[in-house]
């Protein structure tokens, strides 16, 4: 038997200044031959429903790609992963929104929080077009001031936290003194179907840069374990290589005979802008705004 995790050069990937993602386990873990990957479990599960009727598509890769194209997702739920993750609390708050996973987090009621907080390498500027996003970096002076505040607040907070614990304040209340850039750790278990859904959202450019770093680390850890499923996801997921077109967009595209971007039948500015972005993605045009 072969351990599929042996395919990984490293089982831990560092993220941010003090965080990491470590793969703990996966299911299936043991496979019969060195060439097999955990993708095998997807096809095994799928064949219970397709049985002998899959003769034409019974090649593993073809079958997985077929399943993905047709949203036949249940077989991917038979592959599971467990990770140990260390990330700042403000990232974990976003991460835990994935409800289709199991978590077990370090208890700051039970144990003392270590003096580990995140200090960014660069200080990003607020985006003018995306209220949830950032773009470029702020001027050096402003970055310096922000980092000085952050370091000072963290040092003062931790000192007050320790002092309060020494004075007998319960750990569950003393932690109120700590800011959200303190690191937490948790175990995270999820099946492949829901993990790929989560990675599509959190690897995307709309997600916060810090959480993207963790999502990309998870992606690089699972890729050698389920290469065929990841390849299908890259090819067919609308937030990866594929694209979802609305009826209005299909109509505009079907009447397109070259030249300027065809109009879609909508006066909604955002919808029209999304169409321009998709059109440019297909035809490789410049970024234009309506
Ligand atoms: C870029 C970005 C910005 C975001 N901004 C915000 C924000 O400003 N504020 C905020 O609160 N959240 C925000 N979120 C979180 C977001 O709304 C989702 O909660 C999060 O991404 C989890 O997605 P999910 O529900 O699809 O995943 P999961 O919880 O893993 O669920 C997977 C799928 O299971 C199904 N499902 C699970 N539970 C239920 C249920 N109870 N009922 C019905 N179907 C269910 C759904 O189909 C769901 O898509 C943001 C997320 C992203 C990626």
Coordinates of C-alpha atoms and ligand atoms in Angstrom, one line a residue:
X1 CA 0.0 0.0 0.0
X2 CA 1.1 3.6 -0.7
X3 CA 0.5 6.7 1.4
X4 CA -0.9 9.4 -0.9
X5 CA 0.5 12.1 1.5
X6 CA 4.0 10.9 0.5
X7 CA 3.4 12.7 -2.8
X8 CA 3.8 16.0 -0.9
X9 CA 7.3 17.5 -0.7
X10 CA 6.2 19.5 2.4
X11 CA 3.2 18.9 4.7
X12 CA 3.3 22.4 6.2
X13 CA 3.2 25.7 4.3
X14 CA 4.0 28.9 6.1
X15 CA 1.5 31.8 5.7
X16 CA 1.9 35.5 6.6
X17 CA 4.5 36.2 9.3
X18 CA 3.7 33.4 11.8
X19 CA 0.9 31.4 10.4
X20 CA 0.8 28.0 8.6
X21 CA -1.3 25.3 7.1
X22 CA -0.4 21.7 7.9
X23 CA -2.1 18.8 6.3
X24 CA -2.8 16.2 9.0
X25 CA -4.7 13.5 7.2
X26 CA -6.8 12.6 4.3
X27 CA -9.3 10.0 3.2
X28 CA -8.5 7.8 1.4
X29 CA -4.9 7.8 2.7
X30 CA -3.7 4.4 1.5
X31 CA -3.9 3.4 -2.2
X32 CA -2.9 0.1 -3.9
X33 CA -0.3 1.5 -6.4
X34 CA 2.2 4.4 -6.4
X35 CA 0.4 5.9 -9.5
X36 CA -3.0 6.0 -7.7
X37 CA -4.2 9.3 -6.0
X38 CA -7.1 10.0 -3.7
X39 CA -9.1 10.8 -6.9
X40 CA -9.7 7.1 -7.0
X41 CA -12.3 7.3 -4.2
X42 CA -14.4 9.7 -6.4
X43 CA -14.6 7.2 -9.2
X44 CA -15.2 4.3 -6.8
X45 CA -18.2 6.2 -5.3
X46 CA -19.5 7.3 -8.7
X47 CA -19.4 3.7 -10.1
X48 CA -21.9 2.6 -7.5
X49 CA -24.5 4.7 -9.2
X50 CA -23.3 4.2 -12.8
X51 CA -22.3 0.6 -12.4
X52 CA -21.5 -1.3 -15.6
X53 CA -23.1 1.5 -17.6
X54 CA -19.9 3.6 -17.5
X55 CA -17.9 1.5 -20.0
X56 CA -17.4 4.4 -22.3
X57 CA -16.3 6.9 -19.7
X58 CA -14.7 4.6 -17.2
X59 CA -11.3 6.2 -17.5
X60 CA -10.7 7.9 -14.1
X61 CA -9.9 11.3 -15.5
X62 CA -12.8 11.3 -18.0
X63 CA -15.3 10.2 -15.4
X64 CA -14.2 12.9 -12.8
X65 CA -14.3 15.6 -15.5
X66 CA -17.8 14.4 -16.6
X67 CA -19.0 14.4 -13.0
X68 CA -17.7 17.9 -12.5
X69 CA -19.2 19.3 -15.7
X70 CA -22.6 17.9 -14.8
X71 CA -22.5 19.0 -11.1
X72 CA -22.8 15.4 -10.0
X73 CA -21.0 16.4 -6.8
X74 CA -21.7 13.7 -4.2
X75 CA -18.9 11.4 -5.2
X76 CA -16.4 14.2 -4.3
X77 CA -17.8 14.2 -0.8
X78 CA -16.1 10.8 -0.2
X79 CA -12.6 12.4 -0.2
X80 CA -11.9 14.2 3.1
X81 CA -9.0 16.3 4.4
X82 CA -7.9 17.4 7.9
X83 CA -5.6 20.4 8.4
X84 CA -4.1 22.2 11.4
X85 CA -4.1 25.9 10.7
X86 CA -2.6 28.9 12.5
X87 CA -4.0 32.2 11.4
X88 CA -4.9 35.6 12.8
X89 CA -8.4 35.9 14.4
X90 CA -9.6 38.4 11.8
X91 CA -8.9 35.8 9.1
X92 CA -10.4 32.9 11.1
X93 CA -13.6 34.9 11.4
X94 CA -13.9 34.8 7.6
X95 CA -12.6 31.2 7.4
X96 CA -15.2 29.9 9.8
X97 CA -18.1 31.1 7.6
X98 CA -17.7 27.9 5.7
X99 CA -20.4 25.9 7.5
X100 CA -19.8 22.7 5.8
X101 CA -16.6 21.8 7.8
X102 CA -15.7 20.7 11.3
X103 CA -13.6 22.9 13.5
X104 CA -11.9 22.5 16.8
X105 CA -10.2 25.7 17.9
X106 CA -7.6 26.6 20.6
X107 CA -9.5 27.5 23.7
X108 CA -8.6 30.9 25.1
X109 CA -10.9 30.1 28.1
X110 CA -8.8 27.0 28.9
X111 CA -5.2 28.1 27.9
X112 CA -3.2 31.3 27.9
X113 CA -3.0 33.0 24.4
X114 CA 0.6 33.1 23.3
X115 CA 2.1 36.5 22.4
X116 CA 1.8 35.9 18.7
X117 CA 0.3 38.6 16.6
X118 CA 0.3 39.5 12.9
X119 CA 2.2 42.5 11.7
X120 CA 1.9 43.0 7.9
X121 CA 4.9 43.5 5.6
X122 CA 3.1 46.2 3.7
X123 CA 0.2 48.5 4.4
X124 CA -2.4 48.5 1.6
X125 CA -4.5 51.5 0.6
X126 CA -8.3 51.5 0.5
X127 CA -9.7 50.8 -2.9
X128 CA -11.8 53.6 -4.4
X129 CA -14.0 51.3 -6.5
X130 CA -14.4 48.3 -4.2
X131 CA -15.5 49.2 -0.6
X132 CA -14.4 45.7 0.6
X133 CA -11.0 45.8 -1.2
X134 CA -7.5 47.3 -1.1
X135 CA -5.3 48.5 -3.9
X136 CA -1.5 49.3 -3.9
X137 CA 0.1 50.6 -0.7
X138 CA -0.2 53.8 1.4
X139 CA 2.5 56.4 1.5
X140 CA 5.6 55.4 3.6
X141 CA 4.9 57.8 6.4
X142 CA 1.3 56.6 6.8
X143 CA 2.4 53.0 6.7
X144 CA 5.0 53.7 9.4
X145 CA 2.4 55.4 11.6
X146 CA 0.0 52.5 11.2
X147 CA 2.6 49.9 12.0
X148 CA 3.8 51.9 15.0
X149 CA 0.2 52.0 16.4
X150 CA -0.3 48.3 15.7
X151 CA 2.9 47.3 17.5
X152 CA 2.2 49.6 20.4
X153 CA -1.4 48.4 20.8
X154 CA -0.3 44.7 20.7
X155 CA 2.5 45.1 23.2
X156 CA 0.3 47.2 25.6
X157 CA -2.7 44.7 25.2
X158 CA -0.6 41.7 25.9
X159 CA 1.0 43.3 28.9
X160 CA -2.5 44.1 30.3
X161 CA -3.7 40.6 29.4
X162 CA -0.8 39.0 31.3
X163 CA -1.2 41.4 34.3
X164 CA -4.9 40.6 34.5
X165 CA -4.3 36.9 34.4
X166 CA -1.7 37.3 37.2
X167 CA -4.3 39.3 39.1
X168 CA -6.7 36.3 38.9
X169 CA -9.0 37.6 36.1
X170 CA -10.6 34.6 34.3
X171 CA -8.9 33.8 31.0
X172 CA -12.3 33.9 29.3
X173 CA -12.6 37.6 30.2
X174 CA -8.9 38.6 30.1
X175 CA -8.9 37.8 26.4
X176 CA -11.1 40.8 25.7
X177 CA -7.9 42.8 25.9
X178 CA -6.4 41.2 22.8
X179 CA -6.9 42.6 19.3
X180 CA -8.1 40.6 16.3
X181 CA -4.6 40.2 14.8
X182 CA -3.6 37.7 17.5
X183 CA -3.1 34.2 16.1
X184 CA -5.4 31.3 16.8
X185 CA -5.0 27.7 15.9
X186 CA -7.7 25.1 14.8
X187 CA -8.2 21.7 13.3
X188 CA -10.3 21.9 10.1
X189 CA -11.9 18.9 8.5
X190 CA -13.9 19.1 5.2
X191 CA -14.8 17.0 2.3
X192 CA -13.4 17.7 -1.2
X193 CA -16.7 19.0 -2.7
X194 CA -17.1 21.7 0.0
X195 CA -13.4 22.5 0.2
X196 CA -13.2 23.2 -3.6
X197 CA -16.3 25.5 -3.1
X198 CA -14.5 27.3 -0.3
X199 CA -11.2 27.6 -2.2
X200 CA -13.0 29.0 -5.3
X201 CA -14.4 31.8 -3.0
X202 CA -11.2 32.4 -1.0
X203 CA -8.6 32.1 -3.7
X204 CA -10.5 34.6 -5.8
X205 CA -9.2 38.2 -6.1
X206 CA -12.4 39.5 -4.3
X207 CA -11.3 37.7 -1.1
X208 CA -9.1 39.5 1.4
X209 CA -5.4 39.1 0.6
X210 CA -4.5 37.5 3.9
X211 CA -7.1 34.7 3.7
X212 CA -6.2 34.2 0.0
X213 CA -2.7 33.2 1.2
X214 CA -4.1 30.5 3.4
X215 CA -6.5 29.3 0.6
X216 CA -3.6 29.0 -1.9
X217 CA -1.6 27.1 0.7
X218 CA -4.4 24.6 1.1
X219 CA -4.8 24.3 -2.7
X220 CA -1.1 23.5 -3.1
X221 CA -1.3 20.8 -0.4
X222 CA -4.3 19.1 -1.9
X223 CA -3.2 19.3 -5.6
X224 CA -0.8 16.4 -5.5
X225 CA -3.3 14.3 -3.6
X226 CA -6.3 14.8 -5.9
X227 CA -4.7 16.2 -9.1
X228 CA -7.5 15.1 -11.4
X229 CA -10.3 16.7 -9.3
X230 CA -8.3 19.9 -9.0
X231 CA -7.6 20.0 -12.7
X232 CA -11.4 19.6 -13.4
X233 CA -12.2 22.3 -10.9
X234 CA -9.6 24.6 -12.5
X235 CA -11.2 24.0 -15.9
X236 CA -14.9 24.0 -15.1
X237 CA -15.5 26.2 -12.0
X238 CA -16.8 29.7 -13.0
X239 CA -14.4 31.4 -10.5
X240 CA -11.4 29.6 -11.9
X241 CA -10.9 29.0 -15.7
X242 CA -14.5 28.8 -16.7
X243 CA -17.2 31.4 -16.9
X244 CA -21.0 31.7 -16.2
X245 CA -22.9 33.6 -18.9
X246 CA -26.4 35.0 -18.2
X247 CA -29.2 34.7 -20.8
X248 CA -28.7 38.4 -21.7
X249 CA -25.0 37.8 -22.3
X250 CA -25.6 34.7 -24.4
X251 CA -28.0 36.7 -26.6
X252 CA -25.5 39.5 -27.0
X253 CA -22.7 37.1 -27.8
X254 CA -24.8 35.1 -30.3
X255 CA -25.4 38.2 -32.4
X256 CA -21.8 39.4 -32.2
X257 CA -20.1 39.8 -35.6
X258 CA -16.9 41.4 -34.5
X259 CA -16.1 45.0 -33.7
X260 CA -17.3 46.8 -30.6
X261 CA -18.5 45.0 -27.5
X262 CA -22.2 44.1 -28.2
X263 CA -24.7 45.7 -25.8
X264 CA -26.6 43.6 -23.3
X265 CA -30.3 44.3 -22.7
X266 CA -29.9 45.9 -19.2
X267 CA -29.4 49.4 -17.8
X268 CA -27.8 48.1 -14.6
X269 CA -24.3 49.6 -14.5
X270 CA -22.8 46.8 -12.5
X271 CA -24.3 44.1 -14.7
X272 CA -23.1 45.9 -17.8
X273 CA -19.6 46.2 -16.3
X274 CA -19.6 42.4 -15.5
X275 CA -20.4 41.7 -19.1
X276 CA -17.5 43.9 -20.3
X277 CA -15.2 42.0 -18.0
X278 CA -16.4 38.6 -19.3
X279 CA -16.2 39.8 -22.9
X280 CA -12.6 41.0 -22.4
X281 CA -11.7 37.7 -20.7
X282 CA -12.9 35.8 -23.8
X283 CA -11.6 38.1 -26.5
X284 CA -8.5 39.4 -24.5
X285 CA -9.5 43.1 -24.8
X286 CA -8.5 46.0 -22.7
X287 CA -10.3 46.8 -19.5
X288 CA -13.1 49.2 -20.5
X289 CA -15.8 50.7 -18.4
X290 CA -19.3 51.5 -19.6
Ligands
LIG1 C1 -15.4 37.9 -1.1 C2 -16.3 37.6 0.0 C3 -16.9 38.6 0.7 C4 -17.8 38.3 1.8 N1 -18.4 39.3 2.5 C5 -19.2 39.1 3.5 C6 -19.7 40.1 4.3 O1 -19.5 41.3 4.1 N2 -20.5 39.8 5.4 C7 -20.8 38.5 5.7 O2 -21.5 38.2 6.7 N3 -20.3 37.5 5.0 C8 -19.5 37.7 3.9 N4 -18.9 36.7 3.2 C9 -19.3 35.3 3.6 C10 -20.3 34.7 2.6 O3 -21.5 35.4 2.6 C11 -20.5 33.2 2.9 O4 -21.1 33.1 4.2 C12 -19.2 32.4 2.9 O5 -18.4 32.7 1.8 C13 -19.5 30.9 3.0 O6 -20.1 30.5 1.8 P1 -21.1 29.4 1.7 O7 -22.3 29.7 2.5 O8 -21.4 29.1 0.2 O9 -20.3 28.1 2.3 P2 -20.7 26.9 3.2 O10 -21.2 27.5 4.5 O11 -19.6 25.9 3.2 O12 -21.9 26.3 2.5 C14 -21.7 25.6 1.3 C15 -23.1 25.6 0.5 O13 -23.9 24.7 1.3 C16 -25.3 25.3 1.3 N5 -25.6 25.7 2.7 C17 -24.9 25.6 3.8 N6 -25.6 25.9 4.8 C18 -26.8 26.3 4.4 C19 -28.0 26.8 5.0 N7 -28.1 27.0 6.3 N8 -29.1 27.0 4.2 C20 -29.0 26.9 2.9 N9 -27.9 26.4 2.2 C21 -26.8 26.1 3.0 C22 -25.2 26.5 0.3 O14 -25.5 26.1 -1.0 C23 -23.7 26.9 0.4 O15 -23.3 27.6 -0.7 C24 -18.1 37.0 2.1 C25 -17.5 35.9 1.4 C26 -16.6 36.2 0.4 C27 -15.9 35.1 -0.4

